[in-house]
């Protein structure tokens, strides 16, 4: 195959896989009319989208999920395929999103050293748990068709509450100046075709929940500016400034707007401060001081948007990098860029942008990859006992460059970045089902987002309970639900809890059985609770046992 054919194969692989997944996930989902870009909409005022039930009022029983039909085997795996590796700039240019003359100069990615690949030790479940037997993280057709499936499976985690509005990619927790606590999450999967194209219709918007009583989340409004109707993975929060922001995006990239809301005054009723046009959107990151909203264009550019005056946002730098997730060091001077096409993470010097210097320059400090890289999703920088680390997590189980479909589940890892010019993998956060042989054996398992060989049994988002000496990392794993790991010793992570909701709990018409755990979780440390969404079944508050989260 010609060299540029492999790059096109990588793009074609994603498009074909996602197109099939979108149809299989919600074949009955109707495209809704674009909503007027107002700041918010009232609870219960949902577009169609095949959403089978409006949000119940307090005290109302949950409507039933999918009919109790047998879960059928999924798509069997294909022989593994791996193409040649293309130079990073060639791969980007051939995909057509960035003109070849504008692709940024980047250091070549170095394959960093790390320990032998192995799954984390299994969780030791307490007597109140409903554990899932068999291979760690795997949910078979027999499991889904068993009586236990009606309640789902738990280990050291109990469900506190469940809000039915289906979820998406990000969950945030915020307490405003008045002491109100709120949850924010996107509902991207209520319009699966929107993940590929804005022509697929908007989602329901961004849900705002009053969490004064975590046992009874109350929907106060839906945010429906254009960016909130189609944020993809860009919904982000600056806790320091009390700003909620997003950019229009889809699975590749999309032109649209950035929207910025104030949530500090009353988190239950976010106030729209501004909207501005932008060329590419997909993911995002906030600088710790809350003055820069970084927009990742995936198949486009990275933008630094100055929101020091959130009523007058302005782009102060843009660079031609493929970028999935973005995160920023505590001082704002280092940007961690996840390259989804070339399977690497760049550590970038953005001190000029942080200092607002004229004609800012961004420079590569280093660029890393690892043997199991699939599609790097995002990162979280943290310190443990004063040492600097990066929690990195990949999505799915295939790779663009080199184009690879070989049961390569990226999962997650902790990377030592004490010397950012010479990083190394400290440990891996993987389940047994993420290992190649077990992943291949699970290819025909039922899944709401087939095929498993490319999309199933992979990680998507992780989050930490705190950025200094964190105890736990909570990660969403497709098919495997929410998994919680103790990382107090970064070199020896271990699983301590999990929650796999009932496989037929989904509230989107036509959704196949299984867990669509895509979202970044959030934490309520005082209560020892974790919040996350399942894209099919909604928002969950989970309480972890002291065994799982000692809160030292």
XYZ file of C-alpha atoms in Angstrom:
552
model
C 0.000 0.000 0.000
C 1.332 3.510 -0.759
C 2.539 5.393 2.269
C -0.352 7.880 2.239
C -2.762 4.954 1.919
C -1.963 3.865 5.478
C -2.825 7.297 6.823
C -6.101 7.183 4.941
C -6.676 3.678 6.282
C -6.352 5.040 9.817
C -8.911 7.752 9.123
C -11.178 5.345 7.299
C -10.957 2.902 10.193
C -12.195 5.504 12.654
C -14.951 6.789 10.377
C -16.230 3.302 9.574
C -16.092 2.166 13.178
C -17.780 5.252 14.566
C -20.406 5.361 11.836
C -21.357 1.769 12.542
C -21.294 2.391 16.281
C -23.530 5.434 15.977
C -26.127 3.457 14.044
C -25.930 0.439 16.314
C -26.046 2.505 19.489
C -29.223 4.352 18.614
C -30.832 3.315 15.346
C -34.098 4.937 16.349
C -32.606 8.237 17.469
C -34.202 11.139 15.658
C -32.293 14.234 14.652
C -33.721 17.197 16.536
C -34.045 20.728 15.252
C -31.263 23.028 16.327
C -32.301 24.866 19.454
C -32.208 28.623 19.682
C -28.837 29.446 21.341
C -30.256 30.646 24.620
C -28.371 30.366 27.894
C -30.516 27.622 29.343
C -33.683 25.610 28.964
C -36.138 24.311 31.482
C -36.037 20.778 32.913
C -38.062 18.280 30.938
C -37.942 20.416 27.750
C -36.023 17.769 25.821
C -35.751 17.361 22.047
C -36.738 13.953 20.686
C -33.530 11.977 20.028
C -35.194 8.692 20.884
C -34.789 9.432 24.602
C -37.384 7.093 26.094
C -38.210 8.908 29.321
C -38.231 12.435 30.624
C -36.529 13.088 33.932
C -38.755 11.852 36.743
C -39.808 14.229 39.446
C -38.857 13.643 43.053
C -40.282 10.425 44.335
C -41.324 9.055 40.929
C -40.157 5.557 40.042
C -37.615 5.138 37.296
C -39.123 4.075 33.958
C -37.951 0.726 32.674
C -34.837 0.490 30.531
C -34.384 -1.736 27.484
C -36.726 -4.734 27.223
C -35.366 -7.865 28.876
C -34.296 -9.503 25.616
C -31.327 -11.852 25.539
C -27.971 -10.153 25.030
C -26.589 -11.504 21.776
C -22.949 -12.086 20.843
C -21.230 -9.162 19.184
C -19.031 -8.874 16.120
C -16.204 -11.437 16.033
C -12.669 -10.119 15.768
C -10.682 -9.840 12.541
C -7.056 -10.817 12.018
C -4.702 -8.207 13.486
C -3.473 -5.513 11.085
C -0.519 -3.174 11.548
C 0.698 -0.719 8.906
C 4.007 1.135 8.607
C 4.722 4.132 10.819
C 4.529 7.467 8.997
C 6.481 10.564 9.998
C 4.209 12.564 12.297
C 4.018 15.590 10.038
C 3.272 13.445 6.983
C 0.416 11.694 8.771
C -1.141 14.975 9.813
C -0.794 16.590 6.408
C -2.193 13.567 4.580
C -5.313 13.609 6.701
C -5.976 17.035 5.249
C -6.953 18.956 8.367
C -3.731 20.992 8.604
C -1.907 22.387 5.541
C 1.558 20.770 5.281
C 3.284 24.151 5.421
C 1.674 24.905 8.781
C 2.246 21.723 10.736
C 4.220 22.582 13.866
C 7.807 21.469 14.248
C 7.758 18.714 16.839
C 10.384 16.550 18.439
C 10.211 12.907 17.377
C 8.396 10.759 19.913
C 10.651 8.578 22.039
C 9.420 5.188 23.222
C 9.873 5.503 26.953
C 10.904 2.647 29.260
C 8.546 1.025 31.713
C 7.849 -2.128 33.720
C 6.585 -5.414 32.270
C 2.959 -5.081 31.209
C 0.498 -6.678 33.612
C -2.999 -6.052 35.027
C -3.457 -4.485 38.443
C -4.317 -6.758 41.392
C -8.040 -7.413 41.765
C -10.165 -5.594 44.306
C -10.949 -7.334 47.591
C -14.743 -6.924 47.734
C -16.650 -6.576 51.000
C -19.696 -8.579 52.000
C -22.152 -5.967 50.708
C -20.731 -6.158 47.190
C -22.217 -7.903 44.158
C -18.981 -8.951 42.464
C -18.642 -9.960 38.822
C -16.909 -13.315 38.491
C -14.505 -14.369 35.776
C -11.909 -12.291 33.936
C -11.375 -8.915 35.609
C -13.431 -6.298 33.733
C -15.138 -8.686 31.311
C -18.957 -8.839 30.994
C -20.005 -11.831 28.899
C -23.321 -12.659 27.256
C -23.915 -15.194 30.036
C -23.379 -12.420 32.611
C -25.797 -10.087 30.834
C -28.437 -12.809 30.580
C -28.108 -13.853 34.238
C -30.501 -12.754 37.030
C -27.624 -10.749 38.564
C -27.695 -8.400 35.567
C -30.931 -6.823 36.798
C -29.011 -5.142 39.630
C -25.612 -4.801 38.002
C -22.318 -5.583 39.694
C -20.491 -3.756 42.472
C -17.366 -4.039 44.567
C -16.913 -1.768 47.602
C -19.314 0.724 45.995
C -23.001 1.391 46.631
C -25.353 3.471 44.530
C -26.522 6.582 46.359
C -28.634 7.995 43.527
C -29.266 7.843 39.796
C -30.434 10.686 37.557
C -31.868 9.450 34.271
C -30.764 12.065 31.745
C -28.155 10.145 29.685
C -24.536 11.230 29.907
C -21.511 11.805 27.735
C -17.844 12.582 28.280
C -17.277 14.924 31.236
C -18.653 15.347 34.761
C -17.734 18.307 36.993
C -18.499 19.172 40.616
C -18.536 22.766 41.895
C -19.549 24.623 45.062
C -20.441 28.288 44.563
C -19.942 31.305 46.852
C -23.312 30.695 48.525
C -22.454 27.100 49.385
C -24.625 25.442 46.718
C -23.061 22.359 45.169
C -23.793 21.420 41.567
C -22.942 18.804 38.971
C -22.444 19.553 35.280
C -22.301 16.987 32.510
C -22.748 16.801 28.761
C -25.338 14.543 27.132
C -23.446 13.948 23.879
C -24.659 10.400 23.281
C -28.331 11.356 23.159
C -27.565 12.258 19.516
C -24.983 9.627 18.479
C -24.710 10.921 14.896
C -23.647 14.273 16.345
C -20.386 12.617 17.372
C -19.539 12.485 13.668
C -21.239 15.578 12.280
C -23.208 18.586 13.499
C -25.730 17.549 10.841
C -26.664 14.699 13.151
C -28.535 17.124 15.352
C -27.743 18.515 18.800
C -27.661 16.664 22.074
C -29.966 17.572 24.947
C -27.377 20.121 26.122
C -25.381 20.283 29.341
C -27.286 19.119 32.408
C -27.093 21.207 35.585
C -27.945 19.328 38.778
C -28.526 20.773 42.234
C -26.588 18.377 44.475
C -27.606 19.829 47.839
C -28.856 16.339 48.624
C -26.688 13.822 46.737
C -29.347 11.177 47.314
C -31.809 13.265 45.280
C -30.085 15.130 42.418
C -32.398 17.792 40.980
C -32.173 19.021 37.408
C -32.344 22.818 37.493
C -31.667 23.648 33.837
C -30.136 22.491 30.571
C -27.522 24.743 28.935
C -28.204 25.039 25.217
C -25.876 27.466 23.576
C -24.305 25.930 20.470
C -21.165 24.901 22.347
C -23.223 23.210 25.067
C -25.407 21.376 22.528
C -22.351 19.909 20.819
C -19.360 20.131 23.177
C -17.988 16.661 22.418
C -15.247 16.322 25.117
C -14.622 20.037 25.680
C -16.861 20.792 28.688
C -14.483 22.222 31.282
C -14.531 24.007 34.629
C -12.221 26.505 36.272
C -12.969 25.966 39.940
C -10.755 28.905 40.903
C -12.643 31.388 38.705
C -16.067 29.761 38.744
C -16.168 29.546 34.930
C -17.767 26.800 32.866
C -16.769 26.669 29.196
C -17.001 24.495 26.101
C -16.315 24.602 22.368
C -18.345 23.081 19.543
C -16.774 19.779 18.490
C -17.292 16.246 17.212
C -15.247 13.058 16.795
C -12.932 14.719 14.249
C -13.174 18.460 14.642
C -15.848 21.056 13.975
C -16.144 24.818 13.498
C -18.460 26.690 15.805
C -18.249 28.734 18.974
C -16.779 28.864 22.454
C -19.268 29.619 25.248
C -18.285 30.851 28.721
C -20.624 30.821 31.737
C -20.346 32.175 35.271
C -21.208 29.561 37.897
C -19.702 31.292 40.945
C -22.795 33.409 41.671
C -25.328 30.577 41.585
C -24.077 27.250 40.278
C -27.668 26.089 39.833
C -28.349 28.793 37.219
C -25.199 29.398 35.154
C -25.092 32.857 33.572
C -23.917 33.113 29.961
C -21.070 35.628 29.762
C -19.909 35.333 26.156
C -19.710 33.399 22.932
C -17.010 33.670 20.276
C -16.423 31.903 16.934
C -13.696 29.297 16.607
C -12.487 27.180 13.685
C -11.802 23.818 15.375
C -13.140 22.174 18.500
C -13.023 18.761 20.178
C -11.457 18.786 23.675
C -10.094 21.437 26.049
C -8.139 22.385 29.154
C -8.133 25.269 31.660
C -4.993 26.835 33.065
C -4.982 26.542 36.884
C -5.405 30.308 37.282
C -8.499 30.147 35.071
C -7.275 32.871 32.713
C -6.626 30.665 29.676
C -9.099 28.271 28.086
C -7.127 25.908 25.867
C -9.128 24.412 22.975
C -7.924 21.211 21.309
C -9.049 20.839 17.709
C -8.227 17.091 17.372
C -7.941 17.180 13.575
C -7.161 20.877 13.604
C -5.381 23.419 15.767
C -4.720 24.160 19.437
C -6.031 27.570 20.546
C -5.183 29.568 23.663
C -8.221 31.697 24.490
C -7.715 34.507 26.991
C -10.684 34.563 29.373
C -9.173 36.912 31.975
C -12.184 39.042 31.038
C -14.702 36.260 30.406
C -17.097 38.704 28.731
C -14.488 39.427 26.047
C -12.619 36.218 25.229
C -9.928 36.427 22.560
C -7.513 34.023 20.903
C -3.926 34.919 21.815
C -2.115 31.948 20.223
C -2.848 29.067 17.891
C -0.671 26.192 16.773
C -1.051 23.493 14.148
C -0.914 20.409 16.358
C -3.162 17.416 16.419
C -4.498 17.506 19.937
C -6.979 15.396 21.833
C -6.966 16.281 25.530
C -4.970 19.142 27.027
C -3.882 19.683 30.613
C -1.668 22.286 32.237
C 0.942 22.283 34.999
C 0.200 24.028 38.276
C 2.218 27.115 37.279
C 0.565 27.298 33.871
C 3.890 27.102 32.022
C 3.708 23.516 30.727
C 1.037 22.061 28.460
C 0.506 18.314 28.134
C -0.778 17.594 24.619
C -2.298 14.211 23.754
C -1.748 13.496 20.040
C -4.557 11.124 18.961
C -3.229 10.459 15.466
C 0.403 9.643 16.158
C -0.162 7.980 19.539
C 2.049 10.170 21.700
C 2.017 12.866 24.371
C 3.910 16.097 23.995
C 5.236 18.155 26.906
C 5.186 21.745 25.660
C 6.674 24.944 27.065
C 3.843 27.511 26.991
C 5.418 30.042 29.392
C 5.149 32.787 26.750
C 1.384 32.281 26.561
C 0.980 32.129 30.327
C 2.986 35.376 30.725
C 1.041 37.039 27.869
C 4.235 37.886 25.994
C 3.933 39.504 22.581
C 4.248 36.976 19.729
C 4.351 33.984 22.081
C 6.346 30.920 21.074
C 5.484 27.352 22.074
C 8.291 24.778 22.169
C 8.489 21.010 22.565
C 10.266 19.929 25.746
C 9.857 16.240 24.939
C 7.504 13.854 23.183
C 6.818 10.310 24.353
C 5.058 7.148 23.313
C 4.930 3.582 24.662
C 4.394 0.118 23.137
C 0.678 -0.158 24.042
C -0.355 3.348 22.877
C -3.750 3.392 21.177
C -5.391 6.846 21.021
C -4.082 9.086 23.832
C -7.125 10.767 25.390
C -5.849 13.128 28.078
C -3.582 13.469 31.110
C -3.621 14.662 34.717
C -0.370 16.047 36.202
C 0.056 15.389 39.927
C 2.628 15.080 42.689
C 3.104 12.212 45.121
C 5.487 12.744 48.033
C 6.828 15.766 46.159
C 7.619 13.782 42.995
C 6.029 14.799 39.672
C 3.889 12.320 37.741
C 1.454 12.288 34.849
C -1.635 10.088 34.800
C -2.189 9.305 31.117
C -5.162 7.450 29.661
C -5.874 6.206 26.152
C -9.197 5.475 24.524
C -10.357 2.433 22.578
C -8.199 -0.425 21.283
C -6.855 0.666 17.901
C -4.344 3.178 16.613
C -4.155 5.547 13.633
C -0.402 5.800 12.998
C 0.803 3.180 12.460
C -2.708 2.032 11.482
C -3.241 -0.834 13.930
C -6.193 -3.090 14.702
C -4.785 -5.832 16.908
C -6.662 -5.865 20.248
C -4.345 -3.117 21.489
C -6.257 -1.657 24.455
C -4.371 1.452 25.544
C -5.868 1.631 29.080
C -3.953 3.989 31.446
C -0.551 4.514 33.030
C 1.377 6.630 35.525
C 4.406 8.355 34.009
C 7.340 9.768 35.983
C 7.953 13.327 34.707
C 10.287 14.554 37.435
C 12.681 15.150 34.541
C 10.276 16.230 31.768
C 12.990 15.679 29.147
C 13.334 12.017 30.139
C 9.956 10.591 31.235
C 9.383 6.914 31.992
C 6.365 4.718 32.747
C 6.140 3.999 36.470
C 3.140 1.640 36.356
C 0.110 0.632 34.292
C -3.572 0.808 35.190
C -4.961 -2.139 33.262
C -7.596 -4.801 33.842
C -7.178 -8.444 32.875
C -9.536 -7.920 29.918
C -7.254 -5.156 28.604
C -4.442 -7.639 28.026
C -4.188 -8.658 24.374
C -5.086 -12.352 24.668
C -8.021 -11.731 26.979
C -9.184 -8.770 24.868
C -9.129 -10.971 21.762
C -11.098 -13.671 23.581
C -13.765 -11.058 24.436
C -14.234 -9.738 20.889
C -17.651 -11.369 20.496
C -19.033 -10.197 23.854
C -22.206 -8.066 23.629
C -21.479 -4.339 23.533
C -23.491 -1.136 23.122
C -20.641 0.198 20.950
C -19.338 -2.618 18.764
C -16.945 -3.863 17.513
C -15.076 -4.779 20.680
C -11.837 -5.394 18.815
C -11.555 -1.657 18.079
C -13.761 0.069 20.664
C -14.678 -2.270 23.493
C -12.936 -2.967 26.791
C -10.780 0.154 26.610
C -10.412 3.100 28.939
C -11.713 6.564 28.143
C -11.355 9.080 30.999
C -9.707 9.043 34.413
C -9.665 11.558 37.262
C -7.899 11.911 40.630
C -9.384 12.692 44.023
C -6.745 15.438 44.438
C -3.618 16.633 42.635
C -1.242 16.458 45.596
C -0.704 13.000 47.114
C -3.837 11.477 45.519
C -5.198 8.261 46.968
C -7.482 7.081 44.190
C -7.918 7.297 40.444
C -11.391 6.616 39.030
C -11.550 5.601 35.370
C -14.382 4.899 32.957
C -13.876 1.703 30.933
C -16.156 0.817 28.037
C -18.099 -2.375 28.817
C -16.339 -2.646 32.228
C -18.027 0.322 33.953
C -16.392 2.622 36.489
C -13.153 1.229 37.965
C -11.369 2.701 40.978
C -7.657 2.250 41.721
C -5.559 3.026 44.776
C -2.488 4.942 43.539
C -1.105 6.154 46.879
C 2.009 4.261 45.829
C 2.315 5.232 42.144
C 4.567 2.248 41.461
C 2.017 -0.305 42.744
C -1.554 0.612 41.792
C -4.315 -1.814 42.652
C -8.032 -1.964 41.968
C -10.153 -1.205 45.034
C -13.719 -0.763 43.731
C -15.943 -0.944 40.662
C -19.492 -0.335 39.538
C -21.063 -1.887 36.444
C -24.683 -0.713 36.038
C -27.441 -3.057 34.881
C -26.722 -3.657 31.186
C -30.302 -2.823 30.197
C -30.498 0.435 32.178
C -29.976 2.582 29.054
C -32.668 5.176 28.315
C -31.883 5.821 24.637
C -34.182 4.072 22.154
C -32.485 1.196 20.400
C -29.419 1.133 22.649
C -27.817 -2.282 22.827
C -27.197 -3.756 26.318
C -23.975 -2.973 28.142
C -22.032 -0.221 29.864
C -21.170 2.975 27.973
C -18.834 4.397 30.610
C -17.133 7.266 28.791
C -17.135 10.064 31.324
C -14.512 11.776 33.411
C -15.609 11.222 37.035
C -15.802 13.820 39.815
C -15.312 13.426 43.564
C -17.041 14.433 46.802
C -14.231 13.583 49.263
C -16.124 14.560 52.415
C -18.775 11.956 51.671
C -16.411 9.474 50.027
C -18.560 9.669 46.878
C -17.715 9.465 43.185
C -19.922 10.945 40.448
C -19.899 9.746 36.859
C -22.223 9.230 33.910
C -22.998 6.286 31.718
C -23.772 7.531 28.220
C -26.826 5.312 28.047
C -28.273 5.234 31.548
C -27.402 8.593 33.126
C -25.717 10.162 36.145
C -24.690 8.121 39.193
C -23.564 9.006 42.695
C -21.568 6.125 44.152
C -20.403 5.761 47.746
C -17.078 4.004 48.268
C -16.361 2.007 51.369
C -13.560 2.968 53.742
C -11.748 -0.109 52.493
C -11.695 1.377 48.980
C -11.024 5.009 49.929
C -9.468 5.395 53.403
C -9.135 9.209 52.918
C -5.838 9.518 54.734
